[in-house]
Amino acid sequence: MWVFRGLSGPRAPAQLQQGLLAAWCRCCRASSSYSASAQPSRVRALVYGNHGDPAKVVQLKNLELAAVGGSDVRVRMLAAPINPSDINMIQGNYGLLPKLPAVGGNEGVGEVIEVGSSVTGLKPGDWVIPANAGLGTWRTEAVFSGEALIRVPGDIPLQSAATLGVNPCTAYRMLMDFEQLQPGDSVIQNASNSGVGQAVIQIAAALGLRTINVVRDRPDIQKLTDRLKNLGAEHVVTEEELRLPETKNIFQDMPQPRLALNCVGGKSSTELLRHLAPGGTMVTYGGMAKQPVIASVSLLIFKDLKLRGFWLSQWKKKHSPDEFKELIFTLCELIRQGQLTAPSCSEIPLQDYQQALEASMKPFVSSKQILTM
Ligand code: NDP
């Protein structure tokens, strides 16, 4: 979906400029209108030309903006988070990799500045988010195909809009699509302080579901526990506490969960399985520990547990754009009703991206890094 004409400006060596220009042109033609502009605007973007350590391969570059074609939309980006999938994409180990060079970032919110003559449903001033991954949101401005964007209401908080398109959608689908849960049922999850985890806690509470939330221990664990309970978490336990026999006491006054949401893998996921009700499902959607899921044979045989996976990109392929818009609409309603807030965030200006990238890869930060443009 590249509509830039390439790198420009005194900082880009001529050879690199030519090579990248050619690469960008190829990408542009594949999916979007591309046209030369008499007086191209300059925009800033976080670009990577090779896969590798984000701190080393991501650079702030000046790009030229293409003219707005008939089906295009010019967007001023407002804010864009740094998610683990953005980092994995830059490292080259994600299920979907854009052609290089690429602009980093898969989600964020921008304001429409100009629309092409054949664009309907969007107008200047609207807020938009990407319809799919791979758009490259870490930039000040861009010309995108109108089809690559979804309008979101401008009356929701900026941080909510910037973080709406991936984590809350994942949380909502996982709560709805795997087990038929009723109010009063319980759900167990790990990495509960993650962006997805915080959305799970809040959406579950809005649906009347009770949550058991596992987190890694840390010096300020009480502060984190209080924060998650304020969001609607019923129980917050550390990974170590989850292994203690007395943790089972939780289930004296709440039903055993039929749904477990696994963001971590390794031992953490094995523990989630131990607490699932017979016939229950564990959905794996992240692998933060970079360890495989190990399920005990006896649990599979005697409790008939189900192991499933979820990937939002795959869900979108199997569902229409209108179904995704409906999902966004449902989540916006929860936001408006005060039932879904943005994850805990730190806003970092685009030029301080190195600091933001480092913080996004550190353990125990508990704050989503959001680049502001
Ligand atoms: P965040 O950056 O908000 O949070 C990361 C979480 O991972 C924190 O809770 C952190 O806990 C935990 N964590 C980090 N390293 C480890 C580790 N070694 N062991 C255990 N926990 C760890 O992440 P997001 O919510 O944005 O994403 C979370 C995961 O979900 C990612 O893997 C992401 O790719 C995946 N995801 C998948 C989607 C899908 O469709 N399948 C969609 C959205 C996200 P701590 O505070 O203890 O460091």
Tab-separated table of C-alpha atoms and ligand atoms in Angstrom:
chain	number	residue	atom	x	y	z
A	1	MET	CA	0.000	0.000	0.000
A	2	TRP	CA	2.913	2.349	-0.583
A	3	VAL	CA	2.144	5.663	-2.128
A	4	PHE	CA	5.401	7.419	-1.387
A	5	ARG	CA	7.809	8.269	-4.145
A	6	GLY	CA	10.789	7.249	-2.043
A	7	LEU	CA	13.425	8.639	0.211
A	8	SER	CA	14.635	12.131	-0.429
A	9	GLY	CA	16.571	14.899	1.180
A	10	PRO	CA	20.237	15.566	1.844
A	11	ARG	CA	20.534	12.766	4.434
A	12	ALA	CA	19.774	9.987	1.934
A	13	PRO	CA	22.836	8.985	-0.140
A	14	ALA	CA	22.069	9.053	-3.873
A	15	GLN	CA	22.558	5.295	-4.396
A	16	LEU	CA	20.381	4.373	-1.441
A	17	GLN	CA	17.840	6.925	-2.591
A	18	GLN	CA	17.674	5.336	-6.058
A	19	GLY	CA	17.419	1.785	-4.712
A	20	LEU	CA	14.710	2.616	-2.228
A	21	LEU	CA	12.864	4.747	-4.739
A	22	ALA	CA	12.643	1.792	-7.114
A	23	ALA	CA	11.495	-0.520	-4.338
A	24	TRP	CA	8.800	1.871	-3.189
A	25	CYS	CA	7.561	2.400	-6.733
A	26	ARG	CA	7.074	-1.353	-7.208
A	27	CYS	CA	5.086	-1.599	-3.992
A	28	CYS	CA	3.018	1.443	-4.869
A	29	ARG	CA	1.852	0.094	-8.180
A	30	ALA	CA	0.724	-3.149	-6.641
A	31	SER	CA	-2.093	-1.762	-4.579
A	32	SER	CA	-2.636	1.923	-4.864
A	33	SER	CA	-2.582	4.871	-7.195
A	34	TYR	CA	0.794	6.440	-7.654
A	35	SER	CA	1.468	9.734	-9.288
A	36	ALA	CA	4.172	12.333	-9.462
A	37	SER	CA	3.548	15.657	-7.822
A	38	ALA	CA	4.817	18.994	-9.105
A	39	GLN	CA	5.628	20.135	-5.594
A	40	PRO	CA	5.887	17.067	-3.420
A	41	SER	CA	5.325	17.512	0.302
A	42	ARG	CA	7.919	16.202	2.698
A	43	VAL	CA	6.880	13.961	5.526
A	44	ARG	CA	8.845	12.179	8.253
A	45	ALA	CA	8.668	8.426	8.694
A	46	LEU	CA	10.326	5.615	10.627
A	47	VAL	CA	11.731	3.395	7.912
A	48	TYR	CA	13.609	0.088	7.912
A	49	GLY	CA	15.479	-1.230	4.902
A	50	ASN	CA	16.588	-4.548	6.462
A	51	HIS	CA	15.288	-6.918	9.086
A	52	GLY	CA	17.150	-6.876	12.392
A	53	ASP	CA	17.357	-5.222	15.790
A	54	PRO	CA	14.794	-2.358	15.668
A	55	ALA	CA	17.198	-0.063	17.540
A	56	LYS	CA	19.695	-0.495	14.685
A	57	VAL	CA	17.616	-0.819	11.520
A	58	VAL	CA	14.863	1.755	12.102
A	59	GLN	CA	15.711	5.296	10.974
A	60	LEU	CA	13.843	8.583	10.828
A	61	LYS	CA	13.718	9.617	7.162
A	62	ASN	CA	12.235	12.362	5.048
A	63	LEU	CA	9.910	11.012	2.367
A	64	GLU	CA	8.085	12.643	-0.484
A	65	LEU	CA	4.326	12.374	-0.526
A	66	ALA	CA	2.576	11.289	-3.715
A	67	ALA	CA	-0.278	13.322	-5.156
A	68	VAL	CA	-3.744	12.216	-4.126
A	69	GLY	CA	-5.262	9.985	-6.841
A	70	GLY	CA	-8.993	9.500	-7.388
A	71	SER	CA	-9.361	6.658	-4.881
A	72	ASP	CA	-6.745	7.948	-2.421
A	73	VAL	CA	-6.939	9.687	0.903
A	74	ARG	CA	-4.346	11.981	2.380
A	75	VAL	CA	-4.009	11.399	6.097
A	76	ARG	CA	-2.179	13.310	8.831
A	77	MET	CA	-1.203	10.687	11.380
A	78	LEU	CA	-1.943	11.699	14.967
A	79	ALA	CA	-0.712	8.802	17.101
A	80	ALA	CA	0.512	5.236	16.567
A	81	PRO	CA	1.464	2.614	19.146
A	82	ILE	CA	4.469	0.284	19.153
A	83	ASN	CA	3.124	-3.261	19.490
A	84	PRO	CA	5.073	-6.524	19.819
A	85	SER	CA	3.958	-7.476	16.292
A	86	ASP	CA	5.572	-4.279	14.931
A	87	ILE	CA	8.832	-5.306	16.606
A	88	ASN	CA	8.547	-8.897	15.314
A	89	MET	CA	7.895	-7.587	11.785
A	90	ILE	CA	11.036	-5.455	11.885
A	91	GLN	CA	12.998	-8.418	13.245
A	92	GLY	CA	11.650	-10.475	10.343
A	93	ASN	CA	9.884	-13.114	12.426
A	94	TYR	CA	6.199	-12.397	11.958
A	95	GLY	CA	3.500	-14.184	9.930
A	96	LEU	CA	3.176	-11.219	7.572
A	97	LEU	CA	6.183	-9.242	6.277
A	98	PRO	CA	5.922	-6.149	4.042
A	99	LYS	CA	8.348	-5.625	1.166
A	100	LEU	CA	11.413	-3.651	2.196
A	101	PRO	CA	12.070	-0.824	2.611
A	102	ALA	CA	8.998	-0.357	4.732
A	103	VAL	CA	7.550	2.183	7.099
A	104	GLY	CA	7.058	0.647	10.557
A	105	GLY	CA	3.812	0.421	12.487
A	106	ASN	CA	0.583	-1.460	11.886
A	107	GLU	CA	-1.955	0.562	13.773
A	108	GLY	CA	-2.679	4.141	14.747
A	109	VAL	CA	-5.129	6.937	14.124
A	110	GLY	CA	-4.944	9.738	11.606
A	111	GLU	CA	-7.029	12.677	10.428
A	112	VAL	CA	-8.213	12.891	6.838
A	113	ILE	CA	-6.869	16.005	5.107
A	114	GLU	CA	-7.919	15.438	1.506
A	115	VAL	CA	-9.883	12.791	-0.407
A	116	GLY	CA	-9.735	11.761	-4.070
A	117	SER	CA	-12.675	12.415	-6.386
A	118	SER	CA	-14.048	8.843	-6.223
A	119	VAL	CA	-13.772	8.368	-2.465
A	120	THR	CA	-17.096	8.104	-0.698
A	121	GLY	CA	-17.660	7.717	3.028
A	122	LEU	CA	-14.630	9.752	4.096
A	123	LYS	CA	-14.181	13.521	4.282
A	124	PRO	CA	-11.583	15.939	5.616
A	125	GLY	CA	-11.594	16.024	9.406
A	126	ASP	CA	-12.624	12.346	9.813
A	127	TRP	CA	-10.523	10.101	12.010
A	128	VAL	CA	-9.328	6.891	10.362
A	129	ILE	CA	-7.505	3.706	11.377
A	130	PRO	CA	-5.935	1.012	9.162
A	131	ALA	CA	-8.257	-1.710	7.871
A	132	ASN	CA	-5.398	-4.231	7.815
A	133	ALA	CA	-1.859	-4.798	9.049
A	134	GLY	CA	1.122	-3.582	7.042
A	135	LEU	CA	0.040	0.022	6.368
A	136	GLY	CA	3.098	1.664	7.950
A	137	THR	CA	1.665	4.063	10.507
A	138	TRP	CA	4.845	5.495	12.032
A	139	ARG	CA	4.880	8.622	9.887
A	140	THR	CA	3.607	12.141	10.026
A	141	GLU	CA	1.527	12.006	6.870
A	142	ALA	CA	0.642	9.576	4.092
A	143	VAL	CA	-1.474	9.023	1.011
A	144	PHE	CA	-3.340	5.725	1.367
A	145	SER	CA	-5.912	3.982	-0.747
A	146	GLY	CA	-9.358	4.829	0.674
A	147	GLU	CA	-10.100	1.096	0.971
A	148	ALA	CA	-7.186	0.689	3.368
A	149	LEU	CA	-8.897	2.883	5.967
A	150	ILE	CA	-11.809	2.661	8.363
A	151	ARG	CA	-13.514	5.719	9.815
A	152	VAL	CA	-13.775	5.892	13.595
A	153	PRO	CA	-15.781	8.427	15.582
A	154	GLY	CA	-13.843	11.544	16.518
A	155	ASP	CA	-15.465	11.719	19.954
A	156	ILE	CA	-13.445	8.874	21.499
A	157	PRO	CA	-10.119	9.586	23.255
A	158	LEU	CA	-7.065	9.754	20.991
A	159	GLN	CA	-5.255	6.920	22.812
A	160	SER	CA	-8.320	4.695	22.493
A	161	ALA	CA	-8.570	5.380	18.756
A	162	ALA	CA	-4.840	4.772	18.256
A	163	THR	CA	-5.006	1.375	19.983
A	164	LEU	CA	-8.463	0.242	18.874
A	165	GLY	CA	-7.797	-1.742	15.708
A	166	VAL	CA	-5.781	-4.688	17.053
A	167	ASN	CA	-5.848	-5.488	20.760
A	168	PRO	CA	-9.491	-4.795	21.722
A	169	CYS	CA	-10.617	-6.548	18.509
A	170	THR	CA	-8.528	-9.590	19.433
A	171	ALA	CA	-9.844	-9.580	22.995
A	172	TYR	CA	-13.474	-9.302	21.869
A	173	ARG	CA	-13.254	-12.065	19.242
A	174	MET	CA	-11.510	-14.468	21.608
A	175	LEU	CA	-14.185	-13.918	24.250
A	176	MET	CA	-17.004	-14.418	21.728
A	177	ASP	CA	-15.857	-17.040	19.225
A	178	PHE	CA	-14.509	-20.083	21.074
A	179	GLU	CA	-16.840	-20.907	23.981
A	180	GLN	CA	-20.442	-19.894	24.478
A	181	LEU	CA	-19.983	-18.031	27.730
A	182	GLN	CA	-22.835	-16.730	29.886
A	183	PRO	CA	-22.757	-13.925	32.453
A	184	GLY	CA	-21.216	-15.337	35.629
A	185	ASP	CA	-18.854	-17.669	33.715
A	186	SER	CA	-15.146	-17.176	34.234
A	187	VAL	CA	-12.113	-16.717	31.972
A	188	ILE	CA	-8.453	-17.161	32.884
A	189	GLN	CA	-5.617	-15.378	31.064
A	190	ASN	CA	-1.874	-14.725	31.369
A	191	ALA	CA	0.091	-11.527	30.553
A	192	SER	CA	-3.031	-9.849	31.873
A	193	ASN	CA	-1.335	-6.451	31.995
A	194	SER	CA	-0.674	-6.545	28.219
A	195	GLY	CA	-2.718	-4.361	25.897
A	196	VAL	CA	-4.826	-7.369	24.933
A	197	GLY	CA	-5.068	-8.471	28.584
A	198	GLN	CA	-6.385	-5.085	29.724
A	199	ALA	CA	-8.983	-5.165	26.942
A	200	VAL	CA	-9.981	-8.728	27.929
A	201	ILE	CA	-10.516	-7.638	31.551
A	202	GLN	CA	-12.730	-4.706	30.550
A	203	ILE	CA	-14.740	-6.400	27.797
A	204	ALA	CA	-15.248	-9.465	29.991
A	205	ALA	CA	-16.513	-7.255	32.821
A	206	ALA	CA	-18.885	-5.501	30.396
A	207	LEU	CA	-20.219	-8.939	29.359
A	208	GLY	CA	-20.676	-10.003	32.980
A	209	LEU	CA	-17.776	-12.480	32.833
A	210	ARG	CA	-15.444	-12.987	35.782
A	211	THR	CA	-11.685	-13.012	35.176
A	212	ILE	CA	-8.659	-14.645	36.774
A	213	ASN	CA	-5.661	-12.669	35.661
A	214	VAL	CA	-2.115	-13.993	35.792
A	215	VAL	CA	0.855	-11.604	35.699
A	216	ARG	CA	4.599	-11.902	36.280
A	217	ASP	CA	5.703	-10.942	39.786
A	218	ARG	CA	7.483	-7.579	40.214
A	219	PRO	CA	8.444	-5.229	43.047
A	220	ASP	CA	5.350	-3.041	42.576
A	221	ILE	CA	2.920	-5.954	42.159
A	222	GLN	CA	0.303	-4.387	44.458
A	223	LYS	CA	0.170	-1.272	42.287
A	224	LEU	CA	-0.370	-3.406	39.181
A	225	THR	CA	-2.966	-5.561	40.963
A	226	ASP	CA	-4.899	-2.461	42.018
A	227	ARG	CA	-4.766	-1.058	38.496
A	228	LEU	CA	-6.111	-4.268	36.932
A	229	LYS	CA	-8.818	-4.592	39.603
A	230	ASN	CA	-9.870	-1.017	38.837
A	231	LEU	CA	-10.385	-2.146	35.244
A	232	GLY	CA	-12.685	-4.957	36.408
A	233	ALA	CA	-10.343	-7.873	37.159
A	234	GLU	CA	-11.802	-10.158	39.863
A	235	HIS	CA	-8.586	-12.018	40.730
A	236	VAL	CA	-4.994	-11.038	39.971
A	237	VAL	CA	-2.378	-13.713	40.727
A	238	THR	CA	1.301	-14.069	39.920
A	239	GLU	CA	2.671	-16.957	37.861
A	240	GLU	CA	4.159	-18.391	41.087
A	241	GLU	CA	0.876	-18.111	43.009
A	242	LEU	CA	-0.937	-19.892	40.197
A	243	ARG	CA	1.209	-22.978	40.852
A	244	LEU	CA	0.288	-23.123	44.578
A	245	PRO	CA	-2.378	-25.725	45.505
A	246	GLU	CA	-4.354	-23.122	47.505
A	247	THR	CA	-5.021	-21.104	44.329
A	248	LYS	CA	-7.703	-23.703	43.582
A	249	ASN	CA	-9.680	-22.110	46.457
A	250	ILE	CA	-10.597	-19.343	44.017
A	251	PHE	CA	-12.968	-21.838	42.418
A	252	GLN	CA	-14.936	-22.387	45.624
A	253	ASP	CA	-16.957	-19.284	44.841
A	254	MET	CA	-16.595	-19.003	41.075
A	255	PRO	CA	-16.974	-21.574	38.283
A	256	GLN	CA	-13.837	-23.081	36.787
A	257	PRO	CA	-13.034	-21.271	33.533
A	258	ARG	CA	-14.093	-22.820	30.240
A	259	LEU	CA	-11.872	-20.369	28.359
A	260	ALA	CA	-8.154	-19.658	28.839
A	261	LEU	CA	-6.346	-16.971	26.834
A	262	ASN	CA	-2.649	-17.630	26.374
A	263	CYS	CA	-0.315	-14.783	25.392
A	264	VAL	CA	2.855	-16.368	26.787
A	265	GLY	CA	3.403	-20.091	26.042
A	266	GLY	CA	5.829	-22.280	28.003
A	267	LYS	CA	5.126	-23.138	31.660
A	268	SER	CA	2.636	-20.313	31.983
A	269	SER	CA	0.332	-21.910	29.413
A	270	THR	CA	0.690	-25.359	31.022
A	271	GLU	CA	-0.548	-23.800	34.282
A	272	LEU	CA	-3.542	-22.180	32.570
A	273	LEU	CA	-4.536	-25.598	31.236
A	274	ARG	CA	-4.432	-27.103	34.736
A	275	HIS	CA	-7.164	-24.716	35.859
A	276	LEU	CA	-9.484	-25.134	32.852
A	277	ALA	CA	-12.840	-26.840	33.332
A	278	PRO	CA	-13.314	-30.220	31.577
A	279	GLY	CA	-13.930	-29.713	27.858
A	280	GLY	CA	-12.631	-26.134	28.074
A	281	THR	CA	-10.603	-24.312	25.418
A	282	MET	CA	-7.238	-22.590	25.595
A	283	VAL	CA	-6.745	-20.027	22.831
A	284	THR	CA	-3.136	-19.102	22.114
A	285	TYR	CA	-2.707	-15.683	20.526
A	286	GLY	CA	0.811	-14.638	21.578
A	287	GLY	CA	4.128	-16.263	22.384
A	288	MET	CA	5.871	-13.715	24.588
A	289	ALA	CA	8.033	-16.341	26.367
A	290	LYS	CA	9.131	-17.772	23.007
A	291	GLN	CA	8.512	-21.255	24.451
A	292	PRO	CA	6.193	-23.936	23.037
A	293	VAL	CA	2.853	-24.777	24.582
A	294	ILE	CA	3.139	-28.049	26.498
A	295	ALA	CA	-0.114	-29.771	27.405
A	296	SER	CA	-0.086	-32.709	29.792
A	297	VAL	CA	-1.318	-35.946	28.269
A	298	SER	CA	-3.579	-36.657	31.238
A	299	LEU	CA	-5.304	-33.270	30.932
A	300	LEU	CA	-5.975	-33.892	27.255
A	301	ILE	CA	-7.277	-37.406	27.865
A	302	PHE	CA	-9.205	-37.028	31.104
A	303	LYS	CA	-10.419	-33.423	30.647
A	304	ASP	CA	-10.679	-33.403	26.840
A	305	LEU	CA	-9.258	-29.872	26.682
A	306	LYS	CA	-9.154	-28.093	23.336
A	307	LEU	CA	-6.106	-26.158	22.095
A	308	ARG	CA	-6.866	-23.442	19.566
A	309	GLY	CA	-5.113	-20.433	18.062
A	310	PHE	CA	-6.275	-16.956	17.064
A	311	TRP	CA	-4.792	-14.422	14.642
A	312	LEU	CA	-6.754	-11.254	13.905
A	313	SER	CA	-5.293	-10.974	10.389
A	314	GLN	CA	-6.678	-14.434	9.633
A	315	TRP	CA	-10.049	-13.511	11.146
A	316	LYS	CA	-10.208	-10.484	8.822
A	317	LYS	CA	-9.462	-12.662	5.792
A	318	LYS	CA	-12.398	-14.883	6.684
A	319	HIS	CA	-14.799	-12.014	7.391
A	320	SER	CA	-15.985	-9.091	5.311
A	321	PRO	CA	-14.799	-5.495	5.803
A	322	ASP	CA	-18.325	-4.721	7.000
A	323	GLU	CA	-18.020	-7.319	9.758
A	324	PHE	CA	-14.767	-5.704	10.872
A	325	LYS	CA	-16.446	-2.276	10.817
A	326	GLU	CA	-19.262	-3.701	12.938
A	327	LEU	CA	-16.694	-4.989	15.437
A	328	ILE	CA	-15.060	-1.542	15.588
A	329	PHE	CA	-18.489	0.044	16.062
A	330	THR	CA	-19.289	-2.319	18.974
A	331	LEU	CA	-15.979	-1.481	20.654
A	332	CYS	CA	-16.522	2.264	20.141
A	333	GLU	CA	-19.860	1.910	21.939
A	334	LEU	CA	-18.065	0.287	24.892
A	335	ILE	CA	-15.553	3.157	24.861
A	336	ARG	CA	-18.337	5.763	24.823
A	337	GLN	CA	-20.066	4.012	27.719
A	338	GLY	CA	-16.839	4.157	29.736
A	339	GLN	CA	-16.521	0.341	29.726
A	340	LEU	CA	-13.367	0.195	27.615
A	341	THR	CA	-10.421	2.524	28.112
A	342	ALA	CA	-7.065	2.596	26.317
A	343	PRO	CA	-4.275	0.544	27.886
A	344	SER	CA	-1.874	2.360	30.158
A	345	CYS	CA	0.221	4.436	27.695
A	346	SER	CA	3.296	6.651	27.416
A	347	GLU	CA	3.142	9.231	24.625
A	348	ILE	CA	6.531	9.763	22.973
A	349	PRO	CA	7.203	12.291	20.166
A	350	LEU	CA	8.145	10.620	16.864
A	351	GLN	CA	11.695	11.994	16.931
A	352	ASP	CA	12.340	10.193	20.255
A	353	TYR	CA	11.517	6.872	18.609
A	354	GLN	CA	14.730	5.200	19.865
A	355	GLN	CA	13.612	5.708	23.461
A	356	ALA	CA	10.131	4.414	22.621
A	357	LEU	CA	11.451	1.334	20.782
A	358	GLU	CA	13.745	0.462	23.706
A	359	ALA	CA	10.948	0.874	26.260
A	360	SER	CA	8.600	-1.272	24.158
A	361	MET	CA	11.045	-4.185	24.315
A	362	LYS	CA	11.830	-3.969	28.052
A	363	PRO	CA	10.101	-6.325	30.523
A	364	PHE	CA	7.840	-5.052	33.324
A	365	VAL	CA	7.198	-1.637	31.739
A	366	SER	CA	3.393	-2.095	31.753
A	367	SER	CA	2.916	0.913	29.494
A	368	LYS	CA	2.191	0.937	25.768
A	369	GLN	CA	4.534	3.295	23.899
A	370	ILE	CA	2.539	5.602	21.625
A	371	LEU	CA	4.362	7.698	19.025
A	372	THR	CA	2.801	11.126	18.651
A	373	MET	CA	3.271	12.971	15.391
B	1	NDP	P1	1.998	-5.419	25.261
B	1	NDP	O1	3.277	-4.853	24.755
B	1	NDP	O2	0.916	-4.496	25.655
B	1	NDP	O3	2.324	-6.351	26.513
B	1	NDP	C1	3.303	-7.346	26.447
B	1	NDP	C2	2.986	-8.343	27.538
B	1	NDP	O4	3.838	-9.462	27.435
B	1	NDP	C3	3.131	-7.780	28.949
B	1	NDP	O5	2.073	-8.264	29.726
B	1	NDP	C4	4.454	-8.415	29.409
B	1	NDP	O6	4.458	-8.623	30.788
B	1	NDP	C5	4.372	-9.759	28.726
B	1	NDP	N1	5.671	-10.369	28.523
B	1	NDP	C6	6.726	-9.868	27.878
B	1	NDP	N2	7.733	-10.750	27.851
B	1	NDP	C7	7.296	-11.844	28.531
B	1	NDP	C8	7.880	-13.096	28.859
B	1	NDP	N3	9.115	-13.404	28.487
B	1	NDP	N4	7.143	-13.968	29.568
B	1	NDP	C9	5.891	-13.653	29.950
B	1	NDP	N5	5.280	-12.485	29.659
B	1	NDP	C10	5.985	-11.590	28.957
B	1	NDP	O7	1.499	-6.469	24.188
B	1	NDP	P2	0.161	-6.589	23.332
B	1	NDP	O8	-0.989	-6.750	24.223
B	1	NDP	O9	0.120	-5.529	22.307
B	1	NDP	O10	0.441	-7.985	22.626
B	1	NDP	C11	0.615	-9.127	23.451
B	1	NDP	C12	0.843	-10.351	22.582
B	1	NDP	O11	-0.327	-10.605	21.837
B	1	NDP	C13	1.975	-10.219	21.573
B	1	NDP	O12	2.623	-11.460	21.448
B	1	NDP	C14	1.240	-9.877	20.297
B	1	NDP	O13	1.958	-10.231	19.132
B	1	NDP	C15	0.010	-10.738	20.489
B	1	NDP	N6	-1.141	-10.290	19.722
B	1	NDP	C16	-1.697	-11.217	18.907
B	1	NDP	C17	-2.778	-10.920	18.158
B	1	NDP	C18	-3.374	-11.969	17.313
B	1	NDP	O14	-4.244	-11.671	16.495
B	1	NDP	N7	-2.947	-13.213	17.488
B	1	NDP	C19	-3.351	-9.561	18.150
B	1	NDP	C20	-2.760	-8.675	19.135
B	1	NDP	C21	-1.665	-9.034	19.856
B	1	NDP	P3	5.482	-7.900	31.809
B	1	NDP	O15	4.819	-6.635	32.246
B	1	NDP	O16	5.591	-8.909	32.873
B	1	NDP	O17	6.770	-7.668	31.074
